[in-house]
PDB file of C-alpha atoms and ligand atoms in Angstrom:
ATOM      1  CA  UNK A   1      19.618  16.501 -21.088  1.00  0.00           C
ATOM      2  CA  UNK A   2      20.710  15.356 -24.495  1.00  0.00           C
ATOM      3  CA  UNK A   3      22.405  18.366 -26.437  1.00  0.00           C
ATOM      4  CA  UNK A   4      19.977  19.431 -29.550  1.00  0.00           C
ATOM      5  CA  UNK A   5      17.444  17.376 -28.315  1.00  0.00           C
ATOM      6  CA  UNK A   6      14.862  20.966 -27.345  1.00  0.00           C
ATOM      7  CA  UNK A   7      11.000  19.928 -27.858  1.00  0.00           C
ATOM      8  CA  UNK A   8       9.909  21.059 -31.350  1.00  0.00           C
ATOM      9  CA  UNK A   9       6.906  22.652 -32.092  1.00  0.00           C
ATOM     10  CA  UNK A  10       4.662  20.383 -33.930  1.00  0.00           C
ATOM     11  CA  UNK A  11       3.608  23.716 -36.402  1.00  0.00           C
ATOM     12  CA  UNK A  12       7.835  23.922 -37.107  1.00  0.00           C
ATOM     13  CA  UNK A  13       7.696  20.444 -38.257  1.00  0.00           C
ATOM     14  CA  UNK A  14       4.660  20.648 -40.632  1.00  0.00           C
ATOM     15  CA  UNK A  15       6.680  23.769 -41.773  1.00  0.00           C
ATOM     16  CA  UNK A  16       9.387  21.272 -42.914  1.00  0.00           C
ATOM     17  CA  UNK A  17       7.083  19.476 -44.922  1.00  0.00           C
ATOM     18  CA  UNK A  18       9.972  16.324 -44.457  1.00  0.00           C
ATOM     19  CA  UNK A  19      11.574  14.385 -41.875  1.00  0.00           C
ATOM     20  CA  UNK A  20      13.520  16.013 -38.835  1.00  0.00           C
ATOM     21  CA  UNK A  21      16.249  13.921 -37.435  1.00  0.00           C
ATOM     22  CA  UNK A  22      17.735  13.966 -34.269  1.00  0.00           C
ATOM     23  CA  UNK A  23      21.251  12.287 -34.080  1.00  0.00           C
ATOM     24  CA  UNK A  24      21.707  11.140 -30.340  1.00  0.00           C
ATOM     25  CA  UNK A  25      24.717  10.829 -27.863  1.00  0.00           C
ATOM     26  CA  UNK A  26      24.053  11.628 -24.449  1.00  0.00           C
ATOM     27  CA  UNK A  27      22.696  10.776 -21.038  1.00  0.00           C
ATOM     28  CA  UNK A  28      19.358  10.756 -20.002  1.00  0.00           C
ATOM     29  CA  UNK A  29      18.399  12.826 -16.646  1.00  0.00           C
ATOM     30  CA  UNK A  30      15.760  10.251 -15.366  1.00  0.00           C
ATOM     31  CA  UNK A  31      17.555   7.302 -16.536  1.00  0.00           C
ATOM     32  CA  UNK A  32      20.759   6.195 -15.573  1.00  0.00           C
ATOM     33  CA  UNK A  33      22.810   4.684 -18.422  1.00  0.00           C
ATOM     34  CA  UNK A  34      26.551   3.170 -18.448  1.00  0.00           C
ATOM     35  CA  UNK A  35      27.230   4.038 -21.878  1.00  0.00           C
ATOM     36  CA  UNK A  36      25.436   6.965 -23.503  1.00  0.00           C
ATOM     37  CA  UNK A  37      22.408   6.484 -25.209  1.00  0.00           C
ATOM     38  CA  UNK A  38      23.484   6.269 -28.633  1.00  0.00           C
ATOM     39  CA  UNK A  39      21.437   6.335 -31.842  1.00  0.00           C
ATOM     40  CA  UNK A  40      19.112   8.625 -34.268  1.00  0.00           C
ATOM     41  CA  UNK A  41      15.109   9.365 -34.424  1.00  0.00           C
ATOM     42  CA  UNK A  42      13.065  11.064 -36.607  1.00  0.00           C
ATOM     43  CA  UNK A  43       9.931  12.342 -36.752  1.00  0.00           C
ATOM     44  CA  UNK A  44       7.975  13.376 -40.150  1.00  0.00           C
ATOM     45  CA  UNK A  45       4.263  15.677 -39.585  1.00  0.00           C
ATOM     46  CA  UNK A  46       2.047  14.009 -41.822  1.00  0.00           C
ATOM     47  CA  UNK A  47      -0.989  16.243 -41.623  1.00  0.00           C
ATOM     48  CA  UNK A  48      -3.202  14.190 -39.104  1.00  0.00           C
ATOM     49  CA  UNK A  49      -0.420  11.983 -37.680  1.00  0.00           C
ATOM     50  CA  UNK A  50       3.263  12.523 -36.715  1.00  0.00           C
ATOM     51  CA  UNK A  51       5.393   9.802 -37.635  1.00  0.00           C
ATOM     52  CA  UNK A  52       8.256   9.125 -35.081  1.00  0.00           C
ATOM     53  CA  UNK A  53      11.293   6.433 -36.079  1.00  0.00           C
ATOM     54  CA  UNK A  54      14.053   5.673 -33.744  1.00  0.00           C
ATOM     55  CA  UNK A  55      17.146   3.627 -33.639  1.00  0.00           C
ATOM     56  CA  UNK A  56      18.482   3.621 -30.351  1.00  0.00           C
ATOM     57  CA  UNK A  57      20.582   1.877 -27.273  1.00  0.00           C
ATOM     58  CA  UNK A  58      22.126   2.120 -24.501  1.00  0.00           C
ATOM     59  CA  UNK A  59      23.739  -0.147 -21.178  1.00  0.00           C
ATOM     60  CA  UNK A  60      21.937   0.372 -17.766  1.00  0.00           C
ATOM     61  CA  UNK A  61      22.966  -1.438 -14.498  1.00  0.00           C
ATOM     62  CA  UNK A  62      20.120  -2.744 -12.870  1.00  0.00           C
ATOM     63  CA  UNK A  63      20.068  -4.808  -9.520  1.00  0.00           C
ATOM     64  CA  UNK A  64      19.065  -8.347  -9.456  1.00  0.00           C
ATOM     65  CA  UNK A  65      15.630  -9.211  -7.662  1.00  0.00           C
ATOM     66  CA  UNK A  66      17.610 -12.654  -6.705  1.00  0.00           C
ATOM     67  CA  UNK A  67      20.971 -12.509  -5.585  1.00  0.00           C
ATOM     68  CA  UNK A  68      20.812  -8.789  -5.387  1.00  0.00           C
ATOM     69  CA  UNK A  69      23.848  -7.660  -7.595  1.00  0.00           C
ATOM     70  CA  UNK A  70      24.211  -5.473  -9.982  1.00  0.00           C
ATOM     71  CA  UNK A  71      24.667  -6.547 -13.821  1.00  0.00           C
ATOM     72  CA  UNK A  72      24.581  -4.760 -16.646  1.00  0.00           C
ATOM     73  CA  UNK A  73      21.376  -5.182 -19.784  1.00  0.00           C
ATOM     74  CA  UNK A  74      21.661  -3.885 -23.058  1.00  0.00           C
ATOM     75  CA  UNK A  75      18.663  -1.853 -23.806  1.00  0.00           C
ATOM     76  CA  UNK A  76      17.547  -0.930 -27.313  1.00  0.00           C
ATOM     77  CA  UNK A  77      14.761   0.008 -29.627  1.00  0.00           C
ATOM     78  CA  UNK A  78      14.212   0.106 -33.232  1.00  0.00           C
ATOM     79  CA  UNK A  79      10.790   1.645 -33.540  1.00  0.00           C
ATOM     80  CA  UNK A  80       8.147   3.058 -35.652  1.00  0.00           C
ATOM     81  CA  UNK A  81       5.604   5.071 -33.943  1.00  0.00           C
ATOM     82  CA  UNK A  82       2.704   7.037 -35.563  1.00  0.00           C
ATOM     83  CA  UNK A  83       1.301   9.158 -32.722  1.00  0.00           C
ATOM     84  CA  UNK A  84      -2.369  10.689 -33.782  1.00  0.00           C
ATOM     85  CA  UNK A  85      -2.608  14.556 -33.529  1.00  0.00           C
ATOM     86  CA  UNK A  86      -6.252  15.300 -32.369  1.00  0.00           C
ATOM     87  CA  UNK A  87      -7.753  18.740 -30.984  1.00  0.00           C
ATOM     88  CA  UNK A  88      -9.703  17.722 -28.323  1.00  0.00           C
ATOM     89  CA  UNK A  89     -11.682  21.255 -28.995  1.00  0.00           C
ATOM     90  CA  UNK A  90     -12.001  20.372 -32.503  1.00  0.00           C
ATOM     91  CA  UNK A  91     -13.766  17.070 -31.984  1.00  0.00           C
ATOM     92  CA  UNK A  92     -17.061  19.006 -30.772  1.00  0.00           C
ATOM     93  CA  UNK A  93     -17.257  20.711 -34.423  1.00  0.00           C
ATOM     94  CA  UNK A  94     -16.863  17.567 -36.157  1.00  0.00           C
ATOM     95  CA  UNK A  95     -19.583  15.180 -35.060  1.00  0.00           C
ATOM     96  CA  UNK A  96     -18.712  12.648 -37.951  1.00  0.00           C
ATOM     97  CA  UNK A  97     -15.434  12.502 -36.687  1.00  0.00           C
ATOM     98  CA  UNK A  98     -15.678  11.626 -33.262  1.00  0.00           C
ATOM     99  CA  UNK A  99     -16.315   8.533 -32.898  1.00  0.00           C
ATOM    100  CA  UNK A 100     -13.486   7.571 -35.479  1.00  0.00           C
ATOM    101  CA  UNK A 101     -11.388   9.667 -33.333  1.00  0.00           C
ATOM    102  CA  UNK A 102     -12.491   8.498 -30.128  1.00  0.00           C
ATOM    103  CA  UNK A 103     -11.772   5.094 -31.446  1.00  0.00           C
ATOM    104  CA  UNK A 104      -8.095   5.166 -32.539  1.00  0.00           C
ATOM    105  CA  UNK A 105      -7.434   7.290 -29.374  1.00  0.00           C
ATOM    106  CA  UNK A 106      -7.774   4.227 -27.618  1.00  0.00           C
ATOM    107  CA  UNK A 107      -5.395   2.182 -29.469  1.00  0.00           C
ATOM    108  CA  UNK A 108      -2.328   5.088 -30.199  1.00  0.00           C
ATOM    109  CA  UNK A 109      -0.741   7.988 -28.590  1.00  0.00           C
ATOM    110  CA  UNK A 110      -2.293  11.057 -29.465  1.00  0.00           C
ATOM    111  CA  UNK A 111      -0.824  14.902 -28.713  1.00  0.00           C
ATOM    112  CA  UNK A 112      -2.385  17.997 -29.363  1.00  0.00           C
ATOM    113  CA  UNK A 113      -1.413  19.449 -32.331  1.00  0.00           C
ATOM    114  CA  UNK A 114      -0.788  23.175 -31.630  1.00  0.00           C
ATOM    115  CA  UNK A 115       1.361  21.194 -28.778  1.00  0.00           C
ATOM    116  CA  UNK A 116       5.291  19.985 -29.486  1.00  0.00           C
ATOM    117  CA  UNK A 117       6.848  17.141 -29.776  1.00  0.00           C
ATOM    118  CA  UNK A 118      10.070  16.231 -26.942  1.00  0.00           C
ATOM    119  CA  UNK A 119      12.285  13.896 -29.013  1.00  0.00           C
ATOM    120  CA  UNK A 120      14.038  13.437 -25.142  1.00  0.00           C
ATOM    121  CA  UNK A 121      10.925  12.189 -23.791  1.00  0.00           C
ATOM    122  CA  UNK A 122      10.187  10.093 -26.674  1.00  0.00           C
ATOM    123  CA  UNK A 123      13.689   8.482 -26.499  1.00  0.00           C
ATOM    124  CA  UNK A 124      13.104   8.000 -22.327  1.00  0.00           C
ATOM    125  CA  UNK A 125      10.069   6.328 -23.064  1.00  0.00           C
ATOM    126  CA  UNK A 126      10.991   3.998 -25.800  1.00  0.00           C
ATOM    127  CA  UNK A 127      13.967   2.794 -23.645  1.00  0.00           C
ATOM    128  CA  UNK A 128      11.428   2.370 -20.140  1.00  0.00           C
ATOM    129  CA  UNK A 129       9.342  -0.058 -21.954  1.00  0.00           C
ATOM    130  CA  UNK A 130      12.509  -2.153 -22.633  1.00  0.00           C
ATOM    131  CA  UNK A 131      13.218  -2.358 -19.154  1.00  0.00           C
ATOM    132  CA  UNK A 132      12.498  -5.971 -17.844  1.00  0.00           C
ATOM    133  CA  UNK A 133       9.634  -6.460 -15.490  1.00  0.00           C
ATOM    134  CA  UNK A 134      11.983  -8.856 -13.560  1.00  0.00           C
ATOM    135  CA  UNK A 135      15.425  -8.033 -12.838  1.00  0.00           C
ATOM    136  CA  UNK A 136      17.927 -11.473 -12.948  1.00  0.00           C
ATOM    137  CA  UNK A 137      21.232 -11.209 -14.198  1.00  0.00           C
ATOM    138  CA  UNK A 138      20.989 -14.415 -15.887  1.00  0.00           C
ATOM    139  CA  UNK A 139      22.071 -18.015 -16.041  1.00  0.00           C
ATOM    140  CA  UNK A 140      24.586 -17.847 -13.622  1.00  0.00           C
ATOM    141  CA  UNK A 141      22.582 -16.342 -11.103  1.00  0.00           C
ATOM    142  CA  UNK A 142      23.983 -17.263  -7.694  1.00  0.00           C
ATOM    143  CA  UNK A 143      20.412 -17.206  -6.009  1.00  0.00           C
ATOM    144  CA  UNK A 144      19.180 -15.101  -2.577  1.00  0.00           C
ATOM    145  CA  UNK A 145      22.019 -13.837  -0.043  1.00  0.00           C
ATOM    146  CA  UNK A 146      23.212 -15.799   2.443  1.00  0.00           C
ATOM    147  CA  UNK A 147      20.798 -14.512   4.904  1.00  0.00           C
ATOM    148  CA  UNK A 148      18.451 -17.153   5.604  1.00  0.00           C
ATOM    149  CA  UNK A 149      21.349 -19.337   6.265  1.00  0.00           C
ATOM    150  CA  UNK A 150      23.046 -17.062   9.122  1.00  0.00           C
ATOM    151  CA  UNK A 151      19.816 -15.638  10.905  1.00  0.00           C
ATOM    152  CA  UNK A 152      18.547 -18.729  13.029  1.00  0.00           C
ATOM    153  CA  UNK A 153      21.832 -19.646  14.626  1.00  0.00           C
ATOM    154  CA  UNK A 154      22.819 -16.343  15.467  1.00  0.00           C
ATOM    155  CA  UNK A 155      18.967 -16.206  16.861  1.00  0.00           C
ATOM    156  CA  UNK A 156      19.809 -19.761  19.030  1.00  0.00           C
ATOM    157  CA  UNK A 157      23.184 -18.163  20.578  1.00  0.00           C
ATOM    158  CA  UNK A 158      21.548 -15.583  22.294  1.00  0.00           C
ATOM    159  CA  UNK A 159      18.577 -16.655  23.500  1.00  0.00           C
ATOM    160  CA  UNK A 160      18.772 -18.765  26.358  1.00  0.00           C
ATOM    161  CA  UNK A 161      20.245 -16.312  28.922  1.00  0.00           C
ATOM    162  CA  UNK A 162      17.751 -13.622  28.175  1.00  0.00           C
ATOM    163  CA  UNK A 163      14.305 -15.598  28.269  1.00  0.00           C
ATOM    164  CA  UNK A 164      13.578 -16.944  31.540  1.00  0.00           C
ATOM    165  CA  UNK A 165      10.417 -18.742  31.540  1.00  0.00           C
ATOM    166  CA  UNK A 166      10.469 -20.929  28.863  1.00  0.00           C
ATOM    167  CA  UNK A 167       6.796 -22.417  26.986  1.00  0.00           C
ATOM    168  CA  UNK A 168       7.657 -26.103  26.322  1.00  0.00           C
ATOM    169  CA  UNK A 169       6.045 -26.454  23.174  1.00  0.00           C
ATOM    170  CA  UNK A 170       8.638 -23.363  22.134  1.00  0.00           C
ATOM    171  CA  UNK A 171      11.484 -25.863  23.852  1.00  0.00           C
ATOM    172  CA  UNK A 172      10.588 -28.627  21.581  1.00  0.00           C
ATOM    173  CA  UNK A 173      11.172 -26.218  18.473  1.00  0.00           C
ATOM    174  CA  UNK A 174      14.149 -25.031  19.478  1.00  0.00           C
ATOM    175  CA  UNK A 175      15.174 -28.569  19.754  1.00  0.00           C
ATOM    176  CA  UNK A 176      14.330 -28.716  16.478  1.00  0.00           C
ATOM    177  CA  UNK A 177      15.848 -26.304  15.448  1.00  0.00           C
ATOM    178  CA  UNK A 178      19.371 -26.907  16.513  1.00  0.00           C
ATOM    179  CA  UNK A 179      19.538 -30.574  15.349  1.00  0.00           C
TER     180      UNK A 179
HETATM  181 ZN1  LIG B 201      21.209 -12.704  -9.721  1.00  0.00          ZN
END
């Protein structure tokens, strides 16, 4: 948890009637960082929408898919979010609403608006999609483990005392194998 960083109640920030910011220094409970997440977000109640900003980064140590170390990626956002506030009981009194409604709910966020707003969450989710899809530490990348190398000939040593009958075509591979 992020000290200050309580879900507001969305009717507390119409109350404002401006921008509340959030300065941020801190860790994350569901994401690891190095450093602490460092940065500032707002987020402004604009009658039907809620404008969220947020300037933020942070260091995570991820492991590579390909030689399996660990490295460390910058992760950061600079974003500028309008999430649509819809009443998903008000829709039904509004008929020439829906389908505009309906139709922007597909393309943005939307929260209730009697609901709050977690500036933690936000910040969690802003950084997630900034993960890669594929971990690789980079250039330098030494490639896979040694493993393939090391398996077959430890494989070859101790095999020929333990199987006694032995198929010929599998004699011809392990021929093979060993040359
Ligand atoms: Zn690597």
């Amino acid at each position: 948890m992020i000290p200050g960083l309580q879900a507001i109640r969305l009717q507390e920030l119409r109350a404002l009637a401006a921008p509340r910011v959030w300065s941020i220094e801190g860790n994350l409970e569901e994401l690891a960082s190095l450093t602490p997440v460092r940065g500032s977000i707002s987020a402004e109640h604009q009658g039907n929408v809620l404008e969220v900003k947020g300037k933020v980064s942070t260091i995570v140590t991820l492991c590579c898919d390909r030689c399996l170390n660990e490295f460390n990626q910058n992760l950061a956002f600079d974003t500028d979010e309008l999430i649509w506030l819809e009443d998903n009981a008000e829709e039904t009194n509004n008929s020439t609403g829906v389908s505009m409604l309906n139709g922007i709910d597909n393309l943005v966020e939307c929260i209730d608006p009697l609901g709050s707003f977690d500036p933690e969450r936000w910040v969690f989710e802003q950084l997630s999609l900034q993960l890669p899809v594929v971990n690789h530490c980079g250039e330098d990348c030494p490639g896979p483990p040694l493993a393939k190398k090391k398996q077959p000939n430890q494989i070859l040593e101790h095999e020929p005392q333990n199987e006694a009958p032995i198929d010929p075509r599998w004699a011809a591979l392990r021929k093979l194998n060993s040359s």
